[in-house]
Coordinates of C-alpha atoms in Angstrom, one line a residue:
X12 CA 0.0 -0.1 0.3
X13 CA 1.6 3.3 -0.8
X14 CA 1.0 5.6 1.6
X15 CA 3.1 8.9 0.8
X16 CA 2.8 11.0 -2.4
X17 CA 5.5 11.5 -4.8
X18 CA 5.9 12.7 -8.6
X19 CA 5.1 9.8 -9.5
X20 CA 2.2 8.6 -7.4
X21 CA -0.5 10.7 -5.6
X22 CA -1.8 8.4 -2.8
X23 CA -3.3 8.7 0.3
X24 CA -1.2 8.7 3.3
X25 CA -3.0 7.0 6.1
X26 CA 0.0 6.9 8.5
X27 CA -1.9 9.8 11.0
X28 CA -4.4 6.6 11.7
X29 CA -2.2 3.5 11.3
X30 CA 1.4 3.5 10.6
X31 CA 0.8 0.6 7.7
X32 CA -1.2 -2.2 7.3
X33 CA 0.8 -4.7 9.3
X34 CA 1.0 -2.2 12.2
X35 CA 0.1 -4.3 15.6
X36 CA -2.2 -1.1 16.6
X37 CA -4.5 -2.6 14.2
X38 CA -4.8 -5.5 16.7
X39 CA -4.5 -3.6 19.5
X40 CA -7.5 -1.8 18.3
X41 CA -9.6 -4.2 17.2
X42 CA -8.9 -5.8 20.8
X43 CA -10.1 -2.5 22.8
X44 CA -13.0 -1.9 20.2
X45 CA -14.5 -5.8 21.4
X46 CA -14.0 -4.9 25.0
X47 CA -15.8 -1.5 24.9
X48 CA -18.9 -3.5 23.0
X49 CA -18.4 -5.9 25.4
X50 CA -18.6 -3.1 28.0
X51 CA -21.8 -1.6 26.1
X52 CA -23.6 -4.9 26.5
X53 CA -23.0 -5.6 30.1
X54 CA -24.0 -1.8 30.6
X55 CA -26.9 -1.6 28.5
X56 CA -28.5 -4.4 27.2
X57 CA -31.9 -4.6 28.7
X58 CA -32.0 -2.0 30.9
X59 CA -33.1 0.5 28.4
X60 CA -36.8 0.7 27.4
X61 CA -37.7 0.5 30.8
X62 CA -39.2 4.0 32.8
X63 CA -36.7 4.9 34.9
X64 CA -34.1 5.1 31.7
X65 CA -33.7 8.9 31.8
X66 CA -32.9 11.6 30.2
X67 CA -29.7 12.0 31.9
X68 CA -29.0 8.2 31.3
X69 CA -30.0 8.7 27.7
X70 CA -27.5 11.2 27.0
X71 CA -24.3 9.0 28.7
X72 CA -25.6 6.6 26.3
X73 CA -25.4 8.4 23.1
X74 CA -21.8 10.1 24.6
X75 CA -20.4 6.4 25.1
X76 CA -21.9 5.2 21.8
X77 CA -20.4 8.2 20.1
X78 CA -17.0 7.9 21.2
X79 CA -17.4 3.9 20.2
X80 CA -17.9 4.5 16.8
X81 CA -15.2 7.1 16.4
X82 CA -12.5 4.7 16.7
X83 CA -14.9 1.9 14.9
X84 CA -15.4 4.1 11.8
X85 CA -12.2 5.0 11.6
X86 CA -11.2 1.2 11.8
X87 CA -13.5 0.9 8.8
X88 CA -12.2 3.1 6.7
X89 CA -8.5 2.4 6.8
X90 CA -9.0 -1.2 5.8
X91 CA -12.0 -0.3 3.2
X92 CA -10.0 2.9 1.8
X93 CA -6.8 0.6 1.3
X94 CA -8.9 -1.9 -0.2
X95 CA -10.9 0.1 -2.7
X96 CA -6.8 2.2 -4.0
X97 CA -5.5 -1.6 -4.7
X98 CA -8.4 -3.7 -4.8
X99 CA -5.8 -6.8 -6.1
X100 CA -3.8 -7.1 -2.9
X101 CA -3.9 -9.8 -1.0
X102 CA -2.6 -8.1 2.2
X103 CA -4.9 -5.3 1.4
X104 CA -8.4 -7.6 1.1
X105 CA -7.4 -9.9 3.9
X106 CA -7.7 -6.9 6.1
X107 CA -10.7 -5.8 4.7
X108 CA -12.7 -9.1 4.6
X109 CA -11.2 -9.2 8.5
X110 CA -12.5 -5.5 9.3
X111 CA -15.8 -6.4 7.7
X112 CA -16.7 -9.6 9.6
X113 CA -15.3 -7.7 12.8
X114 CA -17.9 -5.0 11.9
X115 CA -20.7 -7.4 10.9
X116 CA -20.2 -8.7 14.4
X117 CA -20.4 -5.8 16.4
X118 CA -23.0 -4.5 14.6
X119 CA -24.8 -8.2 15.9
X120 CA -23.6 -7.6 19.1
X121 CA -25.0 -4.0 19.8
X122 CA -28.4 -4.9 17.4
X123 CA -30.0 -4.3 20.4
X124 CA -28.8 -0.2 21.1
X125 CA -30.9 0.8 18.3
X126 CA -33.9 -1.9 19.1
X127 CA -33.8 -0.7 22.4
X128 CA -33.8 3.4 22.5
X129 CA -36.4 3.1 19.8
X130 CA -38.6 1.1 22.3
X131 CA -37.4 3.6 25.0
X132 CA -38.5 6.4 22.9
X133 CA -42.1 4.9 21.3
X134 CA -43.1 4.7 25.2
X135 CA -42.0 7.9 26.2
X136 CA -41.7 10.5 23.4
X137 CA -41.4 13.1 25.6
X138 CA -37.3 12.4 25.8
X139 CA -37.6 13.7 22.5
X140 CA -37.9 17.1 23.8
X141 CA -36.1 17.2 26.3
X142 CA -33.9 20.2 26.7
X143 CA -31.2 18.1 28.5
X144 CA -31.2 16.0 25.1
X145 CA -31.4 18.8 22.7
X146 CA -28.3 18.1 20.8
X147 CA -29.8 14.9 20.1
X148 CA -33.2 15.8 18.7
X149 CA -33.3 15.1 15.5
X150 CA -31.4 12.1 15.9
X151 CA -34.1 10.8 17.9
X152 CA -36.5 12.0 15.6
X153 CA -34.7 9.7 12.6
X154 CA -34.7 6.8 15.4
X155 CA -38.6 6.8 16.1
X156 CA -39.6 7.2 12.8
X157 CA -37.0 4.2 11.5
X158 CA -38.1 2.1 14.7
X159 CA -41.8 0.8 13.2
X160 CA -39.3 -0.9 11.0
X161 CA -37.2 -2.8 13.2
X162 CA -37.1 -6.7 13.6
X163 CA -36.1 -8.5 17.1
X164 CA -32.8 -8.7 18.4
X165 CA -32.5 -12.2 16.8
X166 CA -33.3 -12.0 13.7
X167 CA -31.5 -8.4 13.6
X168 CA -28.8 -10.2 14.0
X169 CA -30.2 -13.2 11.7
X170 CA -29.7 -10.6 8.9
X171 CA -26.7 -9.5 9.5
X172 CA -25.6 -12.8 9.2
X173 CA -27.4 -13.9 6.3
X174 CA -25.9 -10.5 4.8
X175 CA -21.9 -11.5 5.3
X176 CA -22.4 -14.0 2.6
X177 CA -24.9 -12.8 0.6
X178 CA -25.6 -9.2 -1.0
X179 CA -22.5 -8.4 0.5
X180 CA -20.7 -10.6 -1.4
X181 CA -22.5 -10.2 -4.8
X182 CA -22.3 -6.8 -4.2
X183 CA -17.9 -7.0 -4.3
X184 CA -18.1 -10.0 -6.9
X185 CA -19.3 -7.0 -9.1
X186 CA -17.1 -4.5 -8.1
X187 CA -14.1 -6.7 -8.4
X188 CA -15.0 -8.1 -11.2
X189 CA -15.5 -4.8 -13.1
X190 CA -11.9 -3.3 -11.7
X191 CA -10.0 -6.3 -12.6
X192 CA -11.1 -6.7 -16.2
X193 CA -8.5 -5.8 -19.3
X194 CA -10.2 -4.7 -22.8
X195 CA -9.0 -3.6 -26.1
X196 CA -9.3 -0.2 -27.2
X197 CA -8.5 1.6 -29.9
X198 CA -6.7 5.2 -29.1
X199 CA -6.0 7.4 -31.6
X200 CA -5.3 4.4 -34.4
X201 CA -3.3 2.5 -31.6
X202 CA -5.1 -0.6 -30.1
X203 CA -4.1 -0.9 -26.4
X204 CA -5.0 -3.0 -23.7
X205 CA -6.2 -1.2 -20.9
X206 CA -7.8 -2.0 -17.6
X207 CA -11.6 -0.8 -17.0
X208 CA -10.5 2.2 -15.1
X209 CA -8.0 3.5 -18.0
X210 CA -10.8 2.8 -20.6
X211 CA -13.4 4.7 -18.5
X212 CA -11.2 7.8 -18.2
X213 CA -11.3 7.6 -21.8
X214 CA -14.5 8.3 -22.7
X215 CA -14.7 12.3 -22.8
X216 CA -11.5 11.8 -25.1
X217 CA -11.4 14.9 -27.7
X218 CA -10.7 11.8 -30.6
X219 CA -14.5 10.7 -31.5
X220 CA -13.3 7.2 -32.6
X221 CA -11.5 6.6 -29.1
X222 CA -14.3 7.6 -27.4
X223 CA -16.4 5.3 -29.8
X224 CA -13.8 2.6 -29.0
X225 CA -14.0 2.7 -25.7
X226 CA -17.9 2.6 -25.2
X227 CA -17.7 -0.7 -27.3
X228 CA -15.0 -2.1 -25.7
X229 CA -16.7 -1.4 -22.3
X230 CA -20.1 -2.1 -22.6
X231 CA -19.3 -5.2 -25.7
X232 CA -17.5 -6.7 -22.3
X233 CA -20.3 -6.0 -19.8
X234 CA -22.7 -7.7 -22.3
X235 CA -20.3 -10.6 -22.9
X236 CA -20.5 -11.5 -19.4
X237 CA -23.5 -10.0 -18.4
X238 CA -24.3 -13.0 -16.9
X239 CA -22.5 -12.3 -13.6
X240 CA -23.8 -8.8 -13.5
X241 CA -27.4 -9.7 -14.2
X242 CA -27.2 -12.5 -11.4
X243 CA -25.3 -10.0 -8.7
X244 CA -28.7 -7.7 -10.0
X245 CA -31.2 -10.0 -9.7
X246 CA -30.3 -11.6 -6.1
X247 CA -29.8 -8.3 -4.8
X248 CA -32.8 -6.9 -5.8
X249 CA -34.9 -10.1 -4.6
X250 CA -33.3 -10.3 -1.9
X251 CA -34.0 -6.3 -1.0
X252 CA -37.9 -7.4 -2.0
X253 CA -37.6 -9.8 1.0
X254 CA -36.2 -7.3 3.0
X255 CA -39.0 -4.6 2.5
X256 CA -41.7 -7.2 3.5
X257 CA -39.9 -8.6 6.6
X258 CA -39.9 -4.9 7.8
X259 CA -42.9 -3.9 6.8
X260 CA -41.8 -0.5 4.1
X261 CA -44.5 0.3 2.7
X262 CA -42.5 -0.1 -0.7
X263 CA -38.9 -0.6 -2.0
X264 CA -38.2 2.8 -1.8
X265 CA -39.7 3.7 1.7
X266 CA -36.2 2.8 3.5
X267 CA -34.6 5.3 1.2
X268 CA -37.0 7.7 2.1
X269 CA -36.6 7.2 6.2
X270 CA -32.7 7.4 5.0
X271 CA -32.5 10.4 3.6
X272 CA -34.3 12.3 5.9
X273 CA -37.3 12.6 3.3
X274 CA -40.9 12.1 2.2
X275 CA -42.8 10.7 -0.3
X276 CA -44.7 13.8 -1.9
X277 CA -41.2 15.8 -2.0
X278 CA -39.9 13.8 -4.1
X279 CA -42.5 12.9 -6.2
X280 CA -43.3 16.7 -7.0
X281 CA -39.4 16.8 -7.4
X282 CA -39.8 13.9 -10.2
X283 CA -43.0 15.2 -11.8
X284 CA -40.6 18.5 -12.1
X285 CA -37.8 16.6 -14.3
X286 CA -40.6 14.8 -16.4
X287 CA -42.1 18.2 -17.1
X288 CA -38.5 19.8 -18.5
X289 CA -36.7 17.1 -20.3
X290 CA -37.3 19.3 -23.1
X291 CA -34.5 21.6 -21.7
X292 CA -32.3 18.7 -21.2
X293 CA -32.9 17.4 -24.8
X294 CA -32.5 21.7 -26.3
X295 CA -29.1 21.5 -24.9
X296 CA -28.2 18.0 -26.2
X297 CA -29.4 19.2 -29.7
X298 CA -27.1 22.4 -29.4
X299 CA -24.2 20.3 -28.3
X300 CA -25.0 18.6 -31.6
X301 CA -25.2 21.8 -33.8
X302 CA -21.2 22.8 -32.2
X303 CA -19.5 19.1 -33.0
X304 CA -21.3 19.6 -36.4
X305 CA -23.6 16.4 -36.0
X306 CA -26.7 16.0 -37.1
X307 CA -27.7 14.0 -34.0
X308 CA -25.5 13.2 -31.0
X309 CA -24.6 9.6 -30.5
X310 CA -23.8 7.8 -27.1
X311 CA -20.3 8.8 -27.2
X312 CA -20.6 12.6 -27.6
X313 CA -22.7 12.9 -24.4
X314 CA -19.9 14.0 -21.9
X315 CA -17.6 14.4 -25.2
X316 CA -15.4 17.5 -24.8
X317 CA -16.1 20.1 -27.5
X318 CA -13.2 20.8 -30.2
X319 CA -13.4 24.2 -30.0
X320 CA -9.6 25.7 -29.9
X321 CA -7.4 23.6 -27.5
X322 CA -8.2 20.8 -25.5
X323 CA -6.1 21.8 -22.4
X324 CA -4.6 18.6 -20.3
X325 CA -4.2 20.1 -16.7
X326 CA -1.2 19.1 -14.4
X327 CA -2.2 18.1 -11.3
X328 CA -0.6 21.2 -9.3
X329 CA -2.4 24.0 -11.6
X330 CA -5.7 21.7 -10.8
X331 CA -5.2 22.3 -7.1
X332 CA -4.1 25.7 -7.5
X333 CA -7.6 26.4 -9.8
X334 CA -9.2 24.7 -6.6
X335 CA -7.6 26.7 -4.1
X336 CA -8.7 29.9 -6.1
X337 CA -12.0 29.1 -6.5
X338 CA -12.8 28.5 -2.7
X339 CA -11.1 31.3 -1.5
X340 CA -13.1 33.6 -3.9
X341 CA -15.8 32.5 -1.5
X342 CA -14.6 32.2 1.5
X343 CA -11.2 32.2 2.5
X344 CA -11.5 29.5 5.8
X345 CA -13.2 27.1 3.5
X346 CA -9.7 27.3 1.0
X347 CA -7.8 26.8 4.1
X348 CA -9.6 23.2 4.7
X349 CA -8.9 22.4 0.6
X350 CA -5.4 22.9 1.6
X351 CA -5.4 20.9 4.2
X352 CA -6.3 17.8 2.4
X353 CA -3.8 18.6 0.1
X354 CA -1.0 18.8 2.5
X355 CA -2.0 16.0 4.2
X356 CA -2.0 13.5 1.7
X357 CA -5.8 12.6 2.0
X358 CA -6.0 12.7 -1.5
X359 CA -5.4 9.7 -4.1
X360 CA -5.9 10.7 -7.3
X361 CA -3.1 8.5 -9.3
X362 CA -5.1 6.2 -12.1
X363 CA -3.7 2.5 -11.4
X364 CA -4.9 -1.3 -12.3
X365 CA -7.2 -2.9 -9.4
X366 CA -8.1 0.6 -7.9
X367 CA -11.3 1.1 -7.7
X368 CA -13.6 3.7 -10.7
X369 CA -14.8 6.6 -10.0
X370 CA -14.5 9.5 -7.1
X371 CA -15.8 9.7 -4.0
X372 CA -15.1 11.2 -0.5
X373 CA -14.8 9.9 3.0
X374 CA -15.3 11.6 6.1
X375 CA -13.0 11.0 8.7
X376 CA -14.9 12.2 11.8
X377 CA -11.9 11.5 14.8
X378 CA -9.6 13.5 12.8
X379 CA -12.1 16.3 12.1
X380 CA -11.1 15.8 8.7
X381 CA -11.9 13.5 5.2
X382 CA -10.4 11.4 2.4
X383 CA -11.0 11.3 -1.1
X384 CA -10.4 9.6 -4.2
X385 CA -10.9 9.8 -8.0
X386 CA -8.3 8.8 -11.2
X387 CA -7.1 12.6 -12.4
X388 CA -6.1 12.2 -15.7
X389 CA -5.4 16.1 -16.3
X390 CA -9.1 16.7 -18.2
X391 CA -11.3 19.8 -17.6
X392 CA -13.9 17.1 -16.2
X393 CA -11.3 16.0 -13.4
X394 CA -10.9 19.7 -12.4
X395 CA -15.0 19.4 -11.6
X396 CA -14.4 16.2 -9.9
X397 CA -12.0 17.6 -7.6
X398 CA -13.7 20.5 -7.2
X399 CA -16.7 18.7 -6.3
X400 CA -15.0 15.9 -4.1
X401 CA -13.1 18.6 -2.1
X402 CA -16.7 20.3 -1.5
X403 CA -17.4 17.1 0.4
X404 CA -14.3 17.4 1.7
X405 CA -15.0 20.9 3.2
X406 CA -18.5 19.8 4.4
X407 CA -16.8 17.0 6.5
X408 CA -15.0 19.3 8.4
X409 CA -17.7 21.6 8.9
X410 CA -19.9 19.2 10.5
X411 CA -17.7 17.4 12.6
X412 CA -16.0 20.2 13.9
X413 CA -19.5 21.4 15.2
X414 CA -21.6 18.7 15.9
X415 CA -21.1 15.2 18.0
X416 CA -20.8 12.5 15.8
X417 CA -24.5 11.3 15.8
X418 CA -25.2 14.5 14.2
X419 CA -22.8 13.7 11.0
X420 CA -24.9 11.2 9.4
X421 CA -25.9 13.7 6.5
X422 CA -28.4 12.4 4.4
X423 CA -27.5 11.5 0.8
X424 CA -30.1 14.8 -0.6
X425 CA -28.5 17.7 1.0
X426 CA -24.7 15.6 1.7
X427 CA -24.3 17.0 -2.3
X428 CA -24.7 20.5 -1.2
X429 CA -21.4 21.7 -1.0
X430 CA -19.9 19.7 -3.2
X431 CA -22.1 20.7 -6.6
X432 CA -21.2 24.3 -5.3
X433 CA -17.9 24.0 -5.2
X434 CA -18.8 23.0 -9.1
X435 CA -20.2 25.8 -9.9
X436 CA -17.4 28.1 -8.0
X437 CA -15.2 26.3 -10.5
X438 CA -17.5 27.4 -13.0
X439 CA -17.6 30.9 -12.1
X440 CA -13.8 31.3 -11.5
X441 CA -13.4 29.4 -15.6
X442 CA -15.6 31.4 -17.0
X443 CA -14.0 34.9 -15.4
X444 CA -10.5 33.8 -16.9
X445 CA -12.1 32.7 -20.4
X446 CA -10.1 35.0 -22.9
X447 CA -12.5 34.1 -25.8
X448 CA -15.8 33.5 -26.7
X449 CA -14.9 29.6 -27.0
X450 CA -13.6 29.1 -23.6
X451 CA -16.7 30.2 -22.4
X452 CA -18.7 27.8 -24.9
X453 CA -16.7 24.8 -23.7
X454 CA -17.1 25.7 -19.8
X455 CA -20.8 26.3 -20.0
X456 CA -21.0 22.7 -22.6
X457 CA -19.0 20.7 -19.7
X458 CA -21.4 22.4 -16.7
X459 CA -24.5 21.7 -18.9
X460 CA -22.9 17.9 -19.8
X461 CA -22.1 17.3 -15.7
X462 CA -25.5 18.7 -14.8
X463 CA -27.6 17.2 -17.4
X464 CA -26.1 13.8 -16.1
X465 CA -26.8 14.9 -11.9
X466 CA -30.7 16.2 -12.7
X467 CA -31.9 14.4 -15.8
X468 CA -29.8 10.7 -16.5
X469 CA -29.6 9.9 -12.9
X470 CA -33.4 10.9 -12.9
X471 CA -34.0 7.8 -15.7
X472 CA -31.7 5.4 -13.4
X473 CA -34.2 6.3 -11.0
X474 CA -37.0 5.3 -13.0
X475 CA -35.0 2.3 -14.2
X476 CA -34.5 1.0 -10.1
X477 CA -38.6 1.6 -9.9
X478 CA -38.8 -0.6 -13.0
X479 CA -37.2 -3.7 -11.6
X480 CA -38.8 -3.6 -8.8
X481 CA -42.2 -3.4 -10.7
X482 CA -41.0 -6.5 -12.5
X483 CA -40.3 -8.3 -9.7
X484 CA -43.6 -7.8 -8.2
X485 CA -45.1 -9.1 -11.8
X486 CA -43.0 -12.2 -11.3
X487 CA -40.8 -11.2 -14.2
X488 CA -37.3 -13.2 -14.2
X489 CA -35.0 -10.5 -14.7
X490 CA -32.3 -12.0 -17.1
X491 CA -29.7 -9.7 -18.4
X492 CA -32.2 -8.9 -21.6
X493 CA -34.6 -8.2 -19.5
X494 CA -33.0 -5.8 -17.3
X495 CA -31.5 -4.1 -20.6
X496 CA -35.4 -3.6 -21.5
X497 CA -36.1 -1.5 -18.7
X498 CA -33.3 -0.1 -18.2
X499 CA -33.0 1.3 -22.3
X500 CA -36.9 2.4 -21.6
X501 CA -36.2 4.9 -18.4
X502 CA -33.3 6.1 -20.9
X503 CA -35.3 7.1 -23.5
X504 CA -37.9 8.9 -20.8
X505 CA -35.4 11.3 -20.6
X506 CA -33.6 11.1 -24.1
X507 CA -36.5 10.8 -25.9
X508 CA -35.1 11.1 -29.6
X509 CA -32.1 12.9 -28.8
X510 CA -29.3 10.6 -28.9
X511 CA -28.2 7.7 -31.3
X512 CA -27.2 4.8 -28.9
X513 CA -25.1 1.4 -29.7
X514 CA -27.0 -1.5 -29.5
X515 CA -23.4 -2.0 -26.5
X516 CA -25.0 0.5 -24.0
X517 CA -28.1 -1.5 -23.5
X518 CA -25.8 -3.3 -21.2
X519 CA -24.8 0.2 -19.6
X520 CA -26.4 -0.7 -15.9
X521 CA -24.2 -3.8 -15.6
X522 CA -21.6 -1.4 -14.3
X523 CA -22.8 1.4 -11.7
X524 CA -22.4 0.2 -8.8
X525 CA -25.0 2.3 -6.9
X526 CA -27.4 -0.9 -7.7
X527 CA -25.6 -2.9 -6.0
X528 CA -25.2 -1.6 -2.8
X529 CA -26.5 -3.6 0.0
X530 CA -29.2 -2.6 1.6
X531 CA -29.3 0.8 0.3
X532 CA -31.5 1.1 -2.7
X533 CA -32.5 4.1 -4.8
X534 CA -29.3 5.6 -4.4
X535 CA -30.1 8.0 -7.6
X536 CA -32.6 10.3 -6.5
X537 CA -30.6 12.6 -4.2
X538 CA -28.3 13.5 -6.7
X539 CA -31.2 14.8 -8.4
X540 CA -32.1 16.9 -5.3
X541 CA -28.9 17.9 -4.6
X542 CA -28.5 19.5 -8.0
X543 CA -31.8 21.3 -8.0
X544 CA -31.3 22.4 -4.9
X545 CA -28.4 23.7 -5.1
X546 CA -28.7 25.4 -8.5
X547 CA -31.6 27.2 -7.1
X548 CA -29.4 28.3 -3.8
X549 CA -26.6 29.8 -6.5
X550 CA -29.7 31.7 -7.8
X551 CA -29.9 33.6 -4.1
X552 CA -26.0 33.8 -3.9
X553 CA -25.8 35.2 -7.1
X554 CA -28.5 38.1 -5.2
X555 CA -27.1 38.3 -2.2
X556 CA -23.5 37.7 -2.3
X557 CA -21.0 37.8 0.7
X558 CA -24.3 38.1 3.0
X559 CA -25.1 34.4 1.3
X560 CA -22.1 32.9 3.0
X561 CA -22.6 32.5 6.3
X562 CA -26.1 31.1 5.5
X563 CA -24.3 28.6 3.1
X564 CA -22.1 27.4 6.4
X565 CA -24.4 27.1 8.8
X566 CA -26.3 24.4 6.2
X567 CA -23.3 22.5 6.3
X568 CA -22.2 22.9 9.8
X569 CA -25.5 21.6 11.0
X570 CA -25.1 18.0 9.7
X571 CA -28.2 15.6 10.5
X572 CA -29.1 18.0 13.4
X573 CA -31.6 19.5 11.1
X574 CA -33.8 17.4 8.4
X575 CA -33.4 18.8 5.1
X576 CA -36.5 20.8 5.1
X577 CA -35.3 22.4 8.0
X578 CA -31.7 23.1 6.1
X579 CA -34.1 24.8 3.3
X580 CA -35.3 27.1 5.9
X581 CA -32.1 29.0 6.6
X582 CA -32.5 30.3 3.2
X583 CA -36.0 30.3 3.1
X584 CA -36.8 27.4 0.9
X585 CA -39.7 24.8 1.4
X586 CA -38.7 21.7 0.0
X587 CA -42.2 20.3 -0.3
X588 CA -43.5 22.8 -3.0
X589 CA -43.4 22.0 -6.4
X590 CA -42.4 25.4 -7.4
X591 CA -39.2 24.9 -5.2
X592 CA -38.2 22.4 -8.1
X593 CA -38.9 24.4 -10.7
X594 CA -37.0 27.1 -10.1
X595 CA -33.5 24.7 -9.4
X596 CA -34.3 23.5 -12.7
X597 CA -34.8 27.0 -14.5
X598 CA -31.3 28.0 -13.4
X599 CA -30.1 25.1 -16.0
X600 CA -32.5 26.4 -18.2
X601 CA -30.5 29.6 -18.0
X602 CA -27.2 27.9 -18.7
X603 CA -28.8 26.8 -21.6
X604 CA -29.7 30.1 -22.8
X605 CA -26.3 31.5 -22.0
X606 CA -24.9 29.1 -24.3
X607 CA -27.0 29.5 -26.7
X608 CA -26.5 33.4 -26.7
X609 CA -22.7 32.6 -27.1
X610 CA -23.4 30.6 -30.2

């Protein structure tokens, strides 16, 4: 495991947590955590739900639980992040499996905590409003909402056991299989044998023939190996339908609504707004086709850079300077958090075989910091990814500095606020630095590509996921071909006739990791929610300027101590109203109009 950054390798440095993967401190931490878990059982099991369990004792319990979880989450982060960076290392995989098994056993051992606290709050709901527990009020409200779907302690333990070698392993298979594939891609006329991550990085290559080859290579391979992916998805979805019935959820989506701290009506209004505004996205796709001198876009052109002027490649140092400048222009304290991430080597950016695809940022609460991953190849898209993920890092810094651990379990629908806002700050900076009309066109097209993905394309994935469960309810077999049929139907609902698709793209669903996450369905709509939310925020920022900054930081610092609805109220939004979502979509239309004027 690389733990330092040099000119060749931009990699994580985990030495602040453990010196190295063989450190005896790992064993010591596991032993100490097990002892703490045993003490929690001895102190609280069977003793929480009684009427004599006062607000003082609830506060004491929450504080002990938070202290325990700080260290456990740090251990889990170390093992999982090490694995995501080097999935083919036997040492790393061994630790990853060991820590996963340990966490599963701990979760089984402590399953009684949430059950007994939930029962206590059901019996004595006045505790939720007790002034002594004000710090944990919303945390308790979320426990209360979720408690109706909890099972008995033994049943919860059985659920964890069946997941350990069930859906967890199906998920692991999909990820490992995908990220260890090699394929031949024609890159600027030369055949190269590339890893999946390397090939995926070519999907936005300037050369159309290269993009075409990369798309056909990736999705053609997925089609040939579709039985692996359809088996994984079929079993994960089938398992979730059983869980939905067992836990008495209203629908396969219900658990996601609870997790995201929102209600069905709010999400229904969001998706209705998307469907009624698909025309603005299709208008942009038509504009892009004209810019590229094409009668219609092909799927290989959706995230393609425009061949107008030079397609600049950014060096890593230049990229980090741009992100720092963008954040500094908004708020110097957030820029300092970005600098801290860079200085402490908390970013893994080098592409490598066996490294997981994509980008993410994971909070490190105990260190009041975060770690982020991407595969940086120097494109403008990489600059935006860096700005996006470092927005997550700023969110982690602010919430961990202001909140106790239980109040940092931020719902996904608001977890994207800082990251998408960071992209808009980068847009402002790049437009300001643009010296020609062509440069501005390229920046706006990139923004509309990315926002179109997060707002509209991701909505297609939401409709696809809905159709998977509809199909299961109708007792249809989810073969690879059937899944592809559902994928294309969801896709066409958004794109209409604006894009021509390769046949290989019917298998695109196979590489979307979100569908394979164990016990968490409907991962996609929070991105749609967040993008519309932030685009509405952006309009307020443009009107208010510097006076907006404290309100924005207050939103981020709130973590999960407030619901998304209450967070929206900080700047005067009511997210339950249909017109709120229309406001966010208006910003996408404005960007489209700005591009049209430049043309």
